[in-house]
């Protein structure tokens, strides 16, 4: 955390705190994240909340070095937590590991292009249980037209709607609560 951490990583503290609180409040057991980025942002918050709920964390990233660093950080911080990290494309990995309606909270923070986000919604929303959440980071700033413009028409809700790092013109958190 000292070399990256929540403040210096790409995920701002209010987003992490919101996700952590959402997982705890909903007693979420199956918590999934795409784009784990060395566990520098929301990953440790999500792992901690899942662990508190006696659940498990599942993370995916396309970069092997990020997967390795995340695994190391998680093992050092919470060695008894139940977690799995898979290196690969989340669009392929998640349908291979989860059946429809089995994920409580899925936080997406990987590629921010309109076509990719639309494909993520189409692929991931069926995997989320009724009453669960499909969350997207970076709904504001330079990524707004690629992320927010895709999820808003589908019932997207702005959950964190302010930018907290002036040196990064992106951020925020949006989500779709599955009926």
mmCIF file of the C-alpha atoms, coordinates in Angstrom:
data_MODEL
# 
_entry.id   MODEL 
# 
loop_
_atom_site.group_PDB 
_atom_site.id 
_atom_site.type_symbol 
_atom_site.label_atom_id 
_atom_site.label_alt_id 
_atom_site.label_comp_id 
_atom_site.label_asym_id 
_atom_site.label_entity_id 
_atom_site.label_seq_id 
_atom_site.pdbx_PDB_ins_code 
_atom_site.Cartn_x 
_atom_site.Cartn_y 
_atom_site.Cartn_z 
_atom_site.occupancy 
_atom_site.B_iso_or_equiv 
_atom_site.pdbx_formal_charge 
_atom_site.auth_seq_id 
_atom_site.auth_comp_id 
_atom_site.auth_asym_id 
_atom_site.auth_atom_id 
_atom_site.pdbx_PDB_model_num 
ATOM 1   C CA . UNK A 1 1   ? 0.000   0.000   0.000   1.00 0.00 ? 1   UNK A CA 1 
ATOM 2   C CA . UNK A 1 2   ? 2.847   2.404   0.670   1.00 0.00 ? 2   UNK A CA 1 
ATOM 3   C CA . UNK A 1 3   ? 4.042   2.116   -2.934  1.00 0.00 ? 3   UNK A CA 1 
ATOM 4   C CA . UNK A 1 4   ? 0.641   2.537   -4.532  1.00 0.00 ? 4   UNK A CA 1 
ATOM 5   C CA . UNK A 1 5   ? -2.233  2.258   -2.166  1.00 0.00 ? 5   UNK A CA 1 
ATOM 6   C CA . UNK A 1 6   ? -5.704  3.644   -2.292  1.00 0.00 ? 6   UNK A CA 1 
ATOM 7   C CA . UNK A 1 7   ? -4.667  7.294   -2.326  1.00 0.00 ? 7   UNK A CA 1 
ATOM 8   C CA . UNK A 1 8   ? -1.963  6.873   -4.946  1.00 0.00 ? 8   UNK A CA 1 
ATOM 9   C CA . UNK A 1 9   ? -3.624  4.132   -6.969  1.00 0.00 ? 9   UNK A CA 1 
ATOM 10  C CA . UNK A 1 10  ? -6.216  4.790   -9.631  1.00 0.00 ? 10  UNK A CA 1 
ATOM 11  C CA . UNK A 1 11  ? -9.245  4.262   -7.387  1.00 0.00 ? 11  UNK A CA 1 
ATOM 12  C CA . UNK A 1 12  ? -10.148 7.137   -5.109  1.00 0.00 ? 12  UNK A CA 1 
ATOM 13  C CA . UNK A 1 13  ? -10.981 6.591   -1.450  1.00 0.00 ? 13  UNK A CA 1 
ATOM 14  C CA . UNK A 1 14  ? -14.732 7.466   -1.607  1.00 0.00 ? 14  UNK A CA 1 
ATOM 15  C CA . UNK A 1 15  ? -15.252 4.804   -4.296  1.00 0.00 ? 15  UNK A CA 1 
ATOM 16  C CA . UNK A 1 16  ? -13.434 2.210   -2.182  1.00 0.00 ? 16  UNK A CA 1 
ATOM 17  C CA . UNK A 1 17  ? -15.404 3.124   0.940   1.00 0.00 ? 17  UNK A CA 1 
ATOM 18  C CA . UNK A 1 18  ? -18.715 2.955   -0.927  1.00 0.00 ? 18  UNK A CA 1 
ATOM 19  C CA . UNK A 1 19  ? -17.971 -0.481  -2.382  1.00 0.00 ? 19  UNK A CA 1 
ATOM 20  C CA . UNK A 1 20  ? -16.759 -1.746  1.004   1.00 0.00 ? 20  UNK A CA 1 
ATOM 21  C CA . UNK A 1 21  ? -19.937 -0.498  2.705   1.00 0.00 ? 21  UNK A CA 1 
ATOM 22  C CA . UNK A 1 22  ? -22.191 -1.900  -0.021  1.00 0.00 ? 22  UNK A CA 1 
ATOM 23  C CA . UNK A 1 23  ? -20.612 -5.350  0.294   1.00 0.00 ? 23  UNK A CA 1 
ATOM 24  C CA . UNK A 1 24  ? -20.950 -5.325  4.087   1.00 0.00 ? 24  UNK A CA 1 
ATOM 25  C CA . UNK A 1 25  ? -24.493 -3.937  4.141   1.00 0.00 ? 25  UNK A CA 1 
ATOM 26  C CA . UNK A 1 26  ? -25.735 -6.494  1.616   1.00 0.00 ? 26  UNK A CA 1 
ATOM 27  C CA . UNK A 1 27  ? -23.891 -9.354  3.329   1.00 0.00 ? 27  UNK A CA 1 
ATOM 28  C CA . UNK A 1 28  ? -22.383 -10.149 -0.053  1.00 0.00 ? 28  UNK A CA 1 
ATOM 29  C CA . UNK A 1 29  ? -20.719 -13.551 -0.255  1.00 0.00 ? 29  UNK A CA 1 
ATOM 30  C CA . UNK A 1 30  ? -19.449 -13.567 -3.849  1.00 0.00 ? 30  UNK A CA 1 
ATOM 31  C CA . UNK A 1 31  ? -17.476 -10.448 -4.704  1.00 0.00 ? 31  UNK A CA 1 
ATOM 32  C CA . UNK A 1 32  ? -15.810 -10.050 -8.106  1.00 0.00 ? 32  UNK A CA 1 
ATOM 33  C CA . UNK A 1 33  ? -13.513 -7.404  -9.558  1.00 0.00 ? 33  UNK A CA 1 
ATOM 34  C CA . UNK A 1 34  ? -12.134 -6.901  -13.059 1.00 0.00 ? 34  UNK A CA 1 
ATOM 35  C CA . UNK A 1 35  ? -9.006  -4.809  -13.553 1.00 0.00 ? 35  UNK A CA 1 
ATOM 36  C CA . UNK A 1 36  ? -7.393  -5.488  -10.161 1.00 0.00 ? 36  UNK A CA 1 
ATOM 37  C CA . UNK A 1 37  ? -4.359  -3.271  -10.855 1.00 0.00 ? 37  UNK A CA 1 
ATOM 38  C CA . UNK A 1 38  ? -1.903  -4.755  -8.328  1.00 0.00 ? 38  UNK A CA 1 
ATOM 39  C CA . UNK A 1 39  ? -4.546  -4.548  -5.553  1.00 0.00 ? 39  UNK A CA 1 
ATOM 40  C CA . UNK A 1 40  ? -3.693  -0.851  -5.311  1.00 0.00 ? 40  UNK A CA 1 
ATOM 41  C CA . UNK A 1 41  ? -7.290  0.361   -5.324  1.00 0.00 ? 41  UNK A CA 1 
ATOM 42  C CA . UNK A 1 42  ? -10.554 -1.299  -4.401  1.00 0.00 ? 42  UNK A CA 1 
ATOM 43  C CA . UNK A 1 43  ? -9.222  -4.884  -4.280  1.00 0.00 ? 43  UNK A CA 1 
ATOM 44  C CA . UNK A 1 44  ? -8.131  -4.934  -0.635  1.00 0.00 ? 44  UNK A CA 1 
ATOM 45  C CA . UNK A 1 45  ? -11.313 -3.153  0.448   1.00 0.00 ? 45  UNK A CA 1 
ATOM 46  C CA . UNK A 1 46  ? -13.415 -5.719  -1.412  1.00 0.00 ? 46  UNK A CA 1 
ATOM 47  C CA . UNK A 1 47  ? -11.401 -8.649  -0.062  1.00 0.00 ? 47  UNK A CA 1 
ATOM 48  C CA . UNK A 1 48  ? -11.739 -7.356  3.500   1.00 0.00 ? 48  UNK A CA 1 
ATOM 49  C CA . UNK A 1 49  ? -15.509 -6.906  3.209   1.00 0.00 ? 49  UNK A CA 1 
ATOM 50  C CA . UNK A 1 50  ? -15.995 -10.325 1.617   1.00 0.00 ? 50  UNK A CA 1 
ATOM 51  C CA . UNK A 1 51  ? -13.850 -11.873 4.358   1.00 0.00 ? 51  UNK A CA 1 
ATOM 52  C CA . UNK A 1 52  ? -15.928 -10.147 7.059   1.00 0.00 ? 52  UNK A CA 1 
ATOM 53  C CA . UNK A 1 53  ? -19.064 -11.655 5.481   1.00 0.00 ? 53  UNK A CA 1 
ATOM 54  C CA . UNK A 1 54  ? -17.422 -15.124 5.380   1.00 0.00 ? 54  UNK A CA 1 
ATOM 55  C CA . UNK A 1 55  ? -17.552 -14.927 1.599   1.00 0.00 ? 55  UNK A CA 1 
ATOM 56  C CA . UNK A 1 56  ? -14.920 -14.880 -1.092  1.00 0.00 ? 56  UNK A CA 1 
ATOM 57  C CA . UNK A 1 57  ? -13.230 -12.511 -3.523  1.00 0.00 ? 57  UNK A CA 1 
ATOM 58  C CA . UNK A 1 58  ? -12.516 -13.273 -7.179  1.00 0.00 ? 58  UNK A CA 1 
ATOM 59  C CA . UNK A 1 59  ? -10.296 -10.924 -9.181  1.00 0.00 ? 59  UNK A CA 1 
ATOM 60  C CA . UNK A 1 60  ? -9.379  -10.848 -12.868 1.00 0.00 ? 60  UNK A CA 1 
ATOM 61  C CA . UNK A 1 61  ? -6.763  -8.874  -14.764 1.00 0.00 ? 61  UNK A CA 1 
ATOM 62  C CA . UNK A 1 62  ? -5.178  -9.323  -18.175 1.00 0.00 ? 62  UNK A CA 1 
ATOM 63  C CA . UNK A 1 63  ? -1.707  -8.451  -16.877 1.00 0.00 ? 63  UNK A CA 1 
ATOM 64  C CA . UNK A 1 64  ? 0.175   -11.257 -15.127 1.00 0.00 ? 64  UNK A CA 1 
ATOM 65  C CA . UNK A 1 65  ? 2.352   -8.846  -13.128 1.00 0.00 ? 65  UNK A CA 1 
ATOM 66  C CA . UNK A 1 66  ? -0.791  -7.208  -11.705 1.00 0.00 ? 66  UNK A CA 1 
ATOM 67  C CA . UNK A 1 67  ? -2.216  -10.590 -10.742 1.00 0.00 ? 67  UNK A CA 1 
ATOM 68  C CA . UNK A 1 68  ? 1.031   -11.575 -9.038  1.00 0.00 ? 68  UNK A CA 1 
ATOM 69  C CA . UNK A 1 69  ? 1.339   -8.297  -7.120  1.00 0.00 ? 69  UNK A CA 1 
ATOM 70  C CA . UNK A 1 70  ? -2.323  -8.434  -6.077  1.00 0.00 ? 70  UNK A CA 1 
ATOM 71  C CA . UNK A 1 71  ? -1.962  -12.006 -4.808  1.00 0.00 ? 71  UNK A CA 1 
ATOM 72  C CA . UNK A 1 72  ? 1.116   -11.034 -2.800  1.00 0.00 ? 72  UNK A CA 1 
ATOM 73  C CA . UNK A 1 73  ? -0.544  -7.953  -1.291  1.00 0.00 ? 73  UNK A CA 1 
ATOM 74  C CA . UNK A 1 74  ? -3.683  -9.894  -0.378  1.00 0.00 ? 74  UNK A CA 1 
ATOM 75  C CA . UNK A 1 75  ? -1.710  -12.734 1.184   1.00 0.00 ? 75  UNK A CA 1 
ATOM 76  C CA . UNK A 1 76  ? 0.289   -10.259 3.267   1.00 0.00 ? 76  UNK A CA 1 
ATOM 77  C CA . UNK A 1 77  ? -2.760  -8.275  4.423   1.00 0.00 ? 77  UNK A CA 1 
ATOM 78  C CA . UNK A 1 78  ? -5.335  -11.052 4.887   1.00 0.00 ? 78  UNK A CA 1 
ATOM 79  C CA . UNK A 1 79  ? -3.675  -14.462 4.670   1.00 0.00 ? 79  UNK A CA 1 
ATOM 80  C CA . UNK A 1 80  ? -6.817  -16.289 5.850   1.00 0.00 ? 80  UNK A CA 1 
ATOM 81  C CA . UNK A 1 81  ? -9.191  -14.665 3.364   1.00 0.00 ? 81  UNK A CA 1 
ATOM 82  C CA . UNK A 1 82  ? -10.762 -16.797 0.665   1.00 0.00 ? 82  UNK A CA 1 
ATOM 83  C CA . UNK A 1 83  ? -9.760  -15.410 -2.682  1.00 0.00 ? 83  UNK A CA 1 
ATOM 84  C CA . UNK A 1 84  ? -8.920  -16.392 -6.218  1.00 0.00 ? 84  UNK A CA 1 
ATOM 85  C CA . UNK A 1 85  ? -7.107  -14.337 -8.823  1.00 0.00 ? 85  UNK A CA 1 
ATOM 86  C CA . UNK A 1 86  ? -7.146  -15.329 -12.479 1.00 0.00 ? 86  UNK A CA 1 
ATOM 87  C CA . UNK A 1 87  ? -5.090  -13.765 -15.233 1.00 0.00 ? 87  UNK A CA 1 
ATOM 88  C CA . UNK A 1 88  ? -7.112  -13.410 -18.423 1.00 0.00 ? 88  UNK A CA 1 
ATOM 89  C CA . UNK A 1 89  ? -9.883  -11.530 -20.186 1.00 0.00 ? 89  UNK A CA 1 
ATOM 90  C CA . UNK A 1 90  ? -12.815 -11.115 -17.797 1.00 0.00 ? 90  UNK A CA 1 
ATOM 91  C CA . UNK A 1 91  ? -15.289 -11.454 -20.670 1.00 0.00 ? 91  UNK A CA 1 
ATOM 92  C CA . UNK A 1 92  ? -14.094 -15.035 -21.085 1.00 0.00 ? 92  UNK A CA 1 
ATOM 93  C CA . UNK A 1 93  ? -12.999 -15.878 -17.527 1.00 0.00 ? 93  UNK A CA 1 
ATOM 94  C CA . UNK A 1 94  ? -16.146 -14.896 -15.602 1.00 0.00 ? 94  UNK A CA 1 
ATOM 95  C CA . UNK A 1 95  ? -18.657 -16.958 -17.650 1.00 0.00 ? 95  UNK A CA 1 
ATOM 96  C CA . UNK A 1 96  ? -16.290 -19.930 -17.252 1.00 0.00 ? 96  UNK A CA 1 
ATOM 97  C CA . UNK A 1 97  ? -16.226 -19.584 -13.439 1.00 0.00 ? 97  UNK A CA 1 
ATOM 98  C CA . UNK A 1 98  ? -19.729 -18.370 -12.575 1.00 0.00 ? 98  UNK A CA 1 
ATOM 99  C CA . UNK A 1 99  ? -23.227 -19.482 -13.480 1.00 0.00 ? 99  UNK A CA 1 
ATOM 100 C CA . UNK A 1 100 ? -26.054 -16.962 -13.959 1.00 0.00 ? 100 UNK A CA 1 
ATOM 101 C CA . UNK A 1 101 ? -27.279 -15.281 -10.795 1.00 0.00 ? 101 UNK A CA 1 
ATOM 102 C CA . UNK A 1 102 ? -24.340 -16.222 -8.558  1.00 0.00 ? 102 UNK A CA 1 
ATOM 103 C CA . UNK A 1 103 ? -22.383 -12.971 -8.100  1.00 0.00 ? 103 UNK A CA 1 
ATOM 104 C CA . UNK A 1 104 ? -23.457 -10.519 -5.387  1.00 0.00 ? 104 UNK A CA 1 
ATOM 105 C CA . UNK A 1 105 ? -21.256 -7.551  -6.370  1.00 0.00 ? 105 UNK A CA 1 
ATOM 106 C CA . UNK A 1 106 ? -19.213 -7.224  -9.563  1.00 0.00 ? 106 UNK A CA 1 
ATOM 107 C CA . UNK A 1 107 ? -16.941 -4.168  -9.827  1.00 0.00 ? 107 UNK A CA 1 
ATOM 108 C CA . UNK A 1 108 ? -15.661 -3.396  -13.339 1.00 0.00 ? 108 UNK A CA 1 
ATOM 109 C CA . UNK A 1 109 ? -12.554 -1.256  -13.719 1.00 0.00 ? 109 UNK A CA 1 
ATOM 110 C CA . UNK A 1 110 ? -10.762 -2.413  -16.815 1.00 0.00 ? 110 UNK A CA 1 
ATOM 111 C CA . UNK A 1 111 ? -11.058 -1.230  -20.424 1.00 0.00 ? 111 UNK A CA 1 
ATOM 112 C CA . UNK A 1 112 ? -13.055 1.992   -20.840 1.00 0.00 ? 112 UNK A CA 1 
ATOM 113 C CA . UNK A 1 113 ? -14.393 1.951   -24.376 1.00 0.00 ? 113 UNK A CA 1 
ATOM 114 C CA . UNK A 1 114 ? -18.073 2.165   -25.225 1.00 0.00 ? 114 UNK A CA 1 
ATOM 115 C CA . UNK A 1 115 ? -18.101 -1.132  -27.167 1.00 0.00 ? 115 UNK A CA 1 
ATOM 116 C CA . UNK A 1 116 ? -16.237 -2.976  -24.400 1.00 0.00 ? 116 UNK A CA 1 
ATOM 117 C CA . UNK A 1 117 ? -18.480 -1.610  -21.632 1.00 0.00 ? 117 UNK A CA 1 
ATOM 118 C CA . UNK A 1 118 ? -21.579 -2.615  -23.624 1.00 0.00 ? 118 UNK A CA 1 
ATOM 119 C CA . UNK A 1 119 ? -20.155 -6.111  -24.029 1.00 0.00 ? 119 UNK A CA 1 
ATOM 120 C CA . UNK A 1 120 ? -19.394 -6.261  -20.285 1.00 0.00 ? 120 UNK A CA 1 
ATOM 121 C CA . UNK A 1 121 ? -22.970 -5.342  -19.395 1.00 0.00 ? 121 UNK A CA 1 
ATOM 122 C CA . UNK A 1 122 ? -24.312 -7.976  -21.787 1.00 0.00 ? 122 UNK A CA 1 
ATOM 123 C CA . UNK A 1 123 ? -21.955 -10.662 -20.458 1.00 0.00 ? 123 UNK A CA 1 
ATOM 124 C CA . UNK A 1 124 ? -21.787 -9.798  -16.745 1.00 0.00 ? 124 UNK A CA 1 
ATOM 125 C CA . UNK A 1 125 ? -25.317 -8.690  -15.805 1.00 0.00 ? 125 UNK A CA 1 
ATOM 126 C CA . UNK A 1 126 ? -26.747 -12.219 -16.192 1.00 0.00 ? 126 UNK A CA 1 
ATOM 127 C CA . UNK A 1 127 ? -24.080 -13.469 -13.756 1.00 0.00 ? 127 UNK A CA 1 
ATOM 128 C CA . UNK A 1 128 ? -25.261 -11.052 -11.038 1.00 0.00 ? 128 UNK A CA 1 
ATOM 129 C CA . UNK A 1 129 ? -27.980 -12.273 -8.686  1.00 0.00 ? 129 UNK A CA 1 
ATOM 130 C CA . UNK A 1 130 ? -31.315 -10.525 -8.349  1.00 0.00 ? 130 UNK A CA 1 
ATOM 131 C CA . UNK A 1 131 ? -30.767 -7.592  -5.982  1.00 0.00 ? 131 UNK A CA 1 
ATOM 132 C CA . UNK A 1 132 ? -27.016 -7.641  -6.672  1.00 0.00 ? 132 UNK A CA 1 
ATOM 133 C CA . UNK A 1 133 ? -24.899 -4.901  -8.199  1.00 0.00 ? 133 UNK A CA 1 
ATOM 134 C CA . UNK A 1 134 ? -22.892 -4.454  -11.388 1.00 0.00 ? 134 UNK A CA 1 
ATOM 135 C CA . UNK A 1 135 ? -20.612 -1.496  -10.591 1.00 0.00 ? 135 UNK A CA 1 
ATOM 136 C CA . UNK A 1 136 ? -18.475 0.572   -12.960 1.00 0.00 ? 136 UNK A CA 1 
ATOM 137 C CA . UNK A 1 137 ? -15.579 2.840   -12.063 1.00 0.00 ? 137 UNK A CA 1 
ATOM 138 C CA . UNK A 1 138 ? -14.688 5.979   -14.040 1.00 0.00 ? 138 UNK A CA 1 
ATOM 139 C CA . UNK A 1 139 ? -18.169 7.161   -14.979 1.00 0.00 ? 139 UNK A CA 1 
ATOM 140 C CA . UNK A 1 140 ? -17.009 10.795  -14.838 1.00 0.00 ? 140 UNK A CA 1 
ATOM 141 C CA . UNK A 1 141 ? -14.557 12.935  -16.715 1.00 0.00 ? 141 UNK A CA 1 
ATOM 142 C CA . UNK A 1 142 ? -12.736 11.663  -19.780 1.00 0.00 ? 142 UNK A CA 1 
ATOM 143 C CA . UNK A 1 143 ? -14.412 8.231   -19.640 1.00 0.00 ? 143 UNK A CA 1 
ATOM 144 C CA . UNK A 1 144 ? -17.996 9.447   -19.115 1.00 0.00 ? 144 UNK A CA 1 
ATOM 145 C CA . UNK A 1 145 ? -19.106 9.024   -22.716 1.00 0.00 ? 145 UNK A CA 1 
ATOM 146 C CA . UNK A 1 146 ? -17.692 5.503   -22.816 1.00 0.00 ? 146 UNK A CA 1 
ATOM 147 C CA . UNK A 1 147 ? -18.871 4.232   -19.436 1.00 0.00 ? 147 UNK A CA 1 
ATOM 148 C CA . UNK A 1 148 ? -21.760 6.326   -18.073 1.00 0.00 ? 148 UNK A CA 1 
ATOM 149 C CA . UNK A 1 149 ? -23.456 6.772   -21.443 1.00 0.00 ? 149 UNK A CA 1 
ATOM 150 C CA . UNK A 1 150 ? -23.706 2.968   -21.743 1.00 0.00 ? 150 UNK A CA 1 
ATOM 151 C CA . UNK A 1 151 ? -25.021 2.173   -18.253 1.00 0.00 ? 151 UNK A CA 1 
ATOM 152 C CA . UNK A 1 152 ? -27.338 5.158   -17.680 1.00 0.00 ? 152 UNK A CA 1 
ATOM 153 C CA . UNK A 1 153 ? -30.027 4.026   -20.190 1.00 0.00 ? 153 UNK A CA 1 
ATOM 154 C CA . UNK A 1 154 ? -30.000 0.599   -18.523 1.00 0.00 ? 154 UNK A CA 1 
ATOM 155 C CA . UNK A 1 155 ? -31.022 2.046   -15.167 1.00 0.00 ? 155 UNK A CA 1 
ATOM 156 C CA . UNK A 1 156 ? -27.557 3.181   -14.139 1.00 0.00 ? 156 UNK A CA 1 
ATOM 157 C CA . UNK A 1 157 ? -27.284 5.101   -10.880 1.00 0.00 ? 157 UNK A CA 1 
ATOM 158 C CA . UNK A 1 158 ? -24.470 7.518   -10.007 1.00 0.00 ? 158 UNK A CA 1 
ATOM 159 C CA . UNK A 1 159 ? -23.226 6.341   -6.621  1.00 0.00 ? 159 UNK A CA 1 
ATOM 160 C CA . UNK A 1 160 ? -20.108 8.531   -6.301  1.00 0.00 ? 160 UNK A CA 1 
ATOM 161 C CA . UNK A 1 161 ? -20.487 11.529  -8.550  1.00 0.00 ? 161 UNK A CA 1 
ATOM 162 C CA . UNK A 1 162 ? -17.545 13.786  -7.808  1.00 0.00 ? 162 UNK A CA 1 
ATOM 163 C CA . UNK A 1 163 ? -13.921 13.766  -8.899  1.00 0.00 ? 163 UNK A CA 1 
ATOM 164 C CA . UNK A 1 164 ? -11.557 13.576  -5.930  1.00 0.00 ? 164 UNK A CA 1 
ATOM 165 C CA . UNK A 1 165 ? -8.139  13.646  -7.571  1.00 0.00 ? 165 UNK A CA 1 
ATOM 166 C CA . UNK A 1 166 ? -7.482  16.824  -9.523  1.00 0.00 ? 166 UNK A CA 1 
ATOM 167 C CA . UNK A 1 167 ? -4.450  15.208  -11.167 1.00 0.00 ? 167 UNK A CA 1 
ATOM 168 C CA . UNK A 1 168 ? -6.671  12.500  -12.738 1.00 0.00 ? 168 UNK A CA 1 
ATOM 169 C CA . UNK A 1 169 ? -9.598  13.729  -14.887 1.00 0.00 ? 169 UNK A CA 1 
ATOM 170 C CA . UNK A 1 170 ? -11.674 10.592  -14.321 1.00 0.00 ? 170 UNK A CA 1 
ATOM 171 C CA . UNK A 1 171 ? -13.313 8.709   -11.474 1.00 0.00 ? 171 UNK A CA 1 
ATOM 172 C CA . UNK A 1 172 ? -16.643 8.229   -9.815  1.00 0.00 ? 172 UNK A CA 1 
ATOM 173 C CA . UNK A 1 173 ? -18.770 5.132   -9.448  1.00 0.00 ? 173 UNK A CA 1 
ATOM 174 C CA . UNK A 1 174 ? -21.945 4.055   -11.165 1.00 0.00 ? 174 UNK A CA 1 
ATOM 175 C CA . UNK A 1 175 ? -23.963 0.920   -10.980 1.00 0.00 ? 175 UNK A CA 1 
ATOM 176 C CA . UNK A 1 176 ? -26.859 -1.124  -12.148 1.00 0.00 ? 176 UNK A CA 1 
ATOM 177 C CA . UNK A 1 177 ? -28.868 -2.867  -9.439  1.00 0.00 ? 177 UNK A CA 1 
ATOM 178 C CA . UNK A 1 178 ? -30.246 -6.051  -10.924 1.00 0.00 ? 178 UNK A CA 1 
ATOM 179 C CA . UNK A 1 179 ? -34.014 -6.338  -10.386 1.00 0.00 ? 179 UNK A CA 1 
# 
